Structure formats: structure tokens, C-alpha cells
């Protein structure tokens, strides 16, 4: 019952999850089903820190479960200019579904951490 947030959009995971699950189930361990591996990988939560680029964000949105993407800035580790650069991609992304941007900005975090919601 542990919830894990992977930083930076989960890195390579959203892009390669189907490769991992397909190769695991056909080459590494034939007793594991690809769908079960994918379901396990989709349990993760992902933040958008330095990861809202025009190529990374669509991959993350296509992979992550609804409600599992959280805003992230990487502050104070990344300079403010880097956060601003990636925030611009997030704020201007044209293909969000209705309410999806607001959920990523705050709503998904409030659902994950209800005691912190105001």
C-alpha cells in the first residue's frame, strides 16, 4: 500500500514500459503476463519536474493512470529559469482533456494527500 512518486515524469519508464513488460513476459519470465507488469508499473505516481516537453509530456499522459500525474518544479535543485522553461510547456500544452491541467496543477496532489488540501 505504498504510493511512490517518480520524479521527472518517471524518466524513461513511460516511454519504455511496454518494452519492459513485453520482453519480461516473453523472454525473461514467461510465467508473468505483460498486462500484469504494466498494471504494476502504472501504480506509480509521476511528477512533471523538468519533464513537460512537447515529446515527454504526451508519452507521460498516454502511460500514466488518471490522477497519477502531479505538478513538480524541481525547485530548489534546478534554477528558476529551468522551471520556467518547462512550466511554459505545461501551461501551453494544447491537448489536455477538460480539467486535466487543473488536476495536474493541484487536484491530483490533493487527492493523494487529502490532509494537506485546503
mmCIF file of C-alpha atoms in Angstrom:
data_model
loop_
_atom_site.group_PDB
_atom_site.id
_atom_site.type_symbol
_atom_site.label_atom_id
_atom_site.label_comp_id
_atom_site.label_asym_id
_atom_site.label_seq_id
_atom_site.Cartn_x
_atom_site.Cartn_y
_atom_site.Cartn_z
ATOM 1 C CA UNK A 1 0.000 0.000 0.000
ATOM 2 C CA UNK A 2 2.941 2.334 -0.505
ATOM 3 C CA UNK A 3 2.447 5.119 -3.022
ATOM 4 C CA UNK A 4 5.601 6.116 -4.843
ATOM 5 C CA UNK A 5 6.069 9.343 -6.803
ATOM 6 C CA UNK A 6 8.675 9.055 -9.540
ATOM 7 C CA UNK A 7 10.309 12.382 -10.271
ATOM 8 C CA UNK A 8 10.949 13.840 -13.706
ATOM 9 C CA UNK A 9 7.936 12.187 -15.293
ATOM 10 C CA UNK A 10 9.243 8.766 -14.375
ATOM 11 C CA UNK A 11 12.264 9.284 -16.609
ATOM 12 C CA UNK A 12 12.444 6.588 -19.267
ATOM 13 C CA UNK A 13 9.651 4.456 -17.741
ATOM 14 C CA UNK A 14 6.572 5.810 -19.572
ATOM 15 C CA UNK A 15 8.379 5.537 -22.892
ATOM 16 C CA UNK A 16 9.728 2.024 -22.312
ATOM 17 C CA UNK A 17 7.058 0.373 -20.123
ATOM 18 C CA UNK A 18 5.626 -1.701 -22.939
ATOM 19 C CA UNK A 19 9.128 -2.820 -23.944
ATOM 20 C CA UNK A 20 9.837 -3.871 -20.355
ATOM 21 C CA UNK A 21 6.569 -5.732 -19.966
ATOM 22 C CA UNK A 22 6.724 -7.406 -23.371
ATOM 23 C CA UNK A 23 10.304 -8.598 -23.022
ATOM 24 C CA UNK A 24 9.834 -9.703 -19.436
ATOM 25 C CA UNK A 25 6.779 -11.794 -20.279
ATOM 26 C CA UNK A 26 8.247 -13.353 -23.436
ATOM 27 C CA UNK A 27 11.979 -13.670 -22.696
ATOM 28 C CA UNK A 28 12.827 -13.171 -19.019
ATOM 29 C CA UNK A 29 9.916 -14.802 -17.161
ATOM 30 C CA UNK A 30 7.224 -16.458 -19.255
ATOM 31 C CA UNK A 31 5.088 -17.015 -16.142
ATOM 32 C CA UNK A 32 4.473 -13.252 -15.868
ATOM 33 C CA UNK A 33 1.878 -11.634 -18.085
ATOM 34 C CA UNK A 34 2.654 -8.356 -19.817
ATOM 35 C CA UNK A 35 -0.641 -6.830 -18.655
ATOM 36 C CA UNK A 36 0.171 -7.637 -15.027
ATOM 37 C CA UNK A 37 3.580 -5.982 -15.327
ATOM 38 C CA UNK A 38 2.030 -2.899 -16.938
ATOM 39 C CA UNK A 39 -0.596 -2.710 -14.189
ATOM 40 C CA UNK A 40 2.185 -2.765 -11.585
ATOM 41 C CA UNK A 41 4.150 -0.035 -13.380
ATOM 42 C CA UNK A 42 1.044 2.134 -13.695
ATOM 43 C CA UNK A 43 0.611 2.157 -9.919
ATOM 44 C CA UNK A 44 3.390 4.746 -9.697
ATOM 45 C CA UNK A 45 2.700 8.461 -9.494
ATOM 46 C CA UNK A 46 4.757 10.841 -11.627
ATOM 47 C CA UNK A 47 5.724 14.475 -11.209
ATOM 48 C CA UNK A 48 6.279 16.890 -14.079
ATOM 49 C CA UNK A 49 9.587 18.324 -12.843
ATOM 50 C CA UNK A 50 11.666 19.260 -15.897
ATOM 51 C CA UNK A 51 9.543 16.816 -17.913
ATOM 52 C CA UNK A 52 6.747 18.715 -19.643
ATOM 53 C CA UNK A 53 8.490 18.964 -23.000
ATOM 54 C CA UNK A 54 6.491 18.502 -26.213
ATOM 55 C CA UNK A 55 7.846 14.958 -26.590
ATOM 56 C CA UNK A 56 7.899 13.791 -22.952
ATOM 57 C CA UNK A 57 4.514 15.092 -21.786
ATOM 58 C CA UNK A 58 2.413 13.212 -24.378
ATOM 59 C CA UNK A 59 4.229 9.964 -23.514
ATOM 60 C CA UNK A 60 3.581 10.513 -19.810
ATOM 61 C CA UNK A 61 -0.080 11.385 -20.372
ATOM 62 C CA UNK A 62 -0.537 8.289 -22.560
ATOM 63 C CA UNK A 63 1.004 5.991 -19.957
ATOM 64 C CA UNK A 64 0.034 7.269 -16.508
ATOM 65 C CA UNK A 65 -3.250 6.391 -14.859
ATOM 66 C CA UNK A 66 -5.718 9.267 -14.426
ATOM 67 C CA UNK A 67 -4.877 11.122 -11.251
ATOM 68 C CA UNK A 68 -1.290 9.888 -11.162
ATOM 69 C CA UNK A 69 0.431 12.952 -12.630
ATOM 70 C CA UNK A 70 1.439 15.680 -10.185
ATOM 71 C CA UNK A 71 2.970 19.079 -10.752
ATOM 72 C CA UNK A 72 6.665 19.262 -9.954
ATOM 73 C CA UNK A 73 9.185 22.067 -10.405
ATOM 74 C CA UNK A 74 12.440 20.532 -9.103
ATOM 75 C CA UNK A 75 12.963 23.694 -7.062
ATOM 76 C CA UNK A 76 15.340 24.375 -5.283
ATOM 77 C CA UNK A 77 17.591 21.896 -7.112
ATOM 78 C CA UNK A 78 17.033 23.280 -10.612
ATOM 79 C CA UNK A 79 17.401 27.004 -11.265
ATOM 80 C CA UNK A 80 14.234 29.042 -11.563
ATOM 81 C CA UNK A 81 14.887 29.586 -15.270
ATOM 82 C CA UNK A 82 14.719 25.834 -15.899
ATOM 83 C CA UNK A 83 11.433 25.579 -14.028
ATOM 84 C CA UNK A 84 10.045 28.493 -16.014
ATOM 85 C CA UNK A 85 11.137 26.885 -19.276
ATOM 86 C CA UNK A 86 9.295 23.603 -18.551
ATOM 87 C CA UNK A 87 6.327 25.298 -16.894
ATOM 88 C CA UNK A 88 5.720 27.118 -20.152
ATOM 89 C CA UNK A 89 5.333 23.795 -21.966
ATOM 90 C CA UNK A 90 2.958 22.560 -19.270
ATOM 91 C CA UNK A 91 0.900 25.764 -19.237
ATOM 92 C CA UNK A 92 0.564 25.899 -23.024
ATOM 93 C CA UNK A 93 0.041 22.193 -23.761
ATOM 94 C CA UNK A 94 -2.840 22.152 -26.263
ATOM 95 C CA UNK A 95 -4.169 18.613 -25.810
ATOM 96 C CA UNK A 96 -5.237 18.423 -22.177
ATOM 97 C CA UNK A 97 -8.698 16.997 -21.650
ATOM 98 C CA UNK A 98 -11.143 19.221 -19.743
ATOM 99 C CA UNK A 99 -9.950 19.584 -16.150
ATOM 100 C CA UNK A 100 -6.715 17.677 -16.721
ATOM 101 C CA UNK A 101 -4.409 20.699 -16.347
ATOM 102 C CA UNK A 102 -6.083 21.723 -13.077
ATOM 103 C CA UNK A 103 -5.813 18.163 -11.790
ATOM 104 C CA UNK A 104 -2.084 18.072 -12.551
ATOM 105 C CA UNK A 105 -1.527 21.530 -11.060
ATOM 106 C CA UNK A 106 -3.212 20.734 -7.757
ATOM 107 C CA UNK A 107 -6.168 18.353 -7.738
ATOM 108 C CA UNK A 108 -4.252 15.093 -8.055
ATOM 109 C CA UNK A 109 -1.931 16.078 -5.197
ATOM 110 C CA UNK A 110 -4.906 16.994 -3.034
ATOM 111 C CA UNK A 111 -6.431 13.573 -3.693
ATOM 112 C CA UNK A 112 -3.137 11.848 -2.900
ATOM 113 C CA UNK A 113 -2.543 13.945 0.240
ATOM 114 C CA UNK A 114 -6.043 14.894 1.446
ATOM 115 C CA UNK A 115 -4.829 16.101 4.835
ATOM 116 C CA UNK A 116 -2.854 18.836 3.043
ATOM 117 C CA UNK A 117 -5.745 20.061 0.864
ATOM 118 C CA UNK A 118 -7.183 23.467 1.717
#
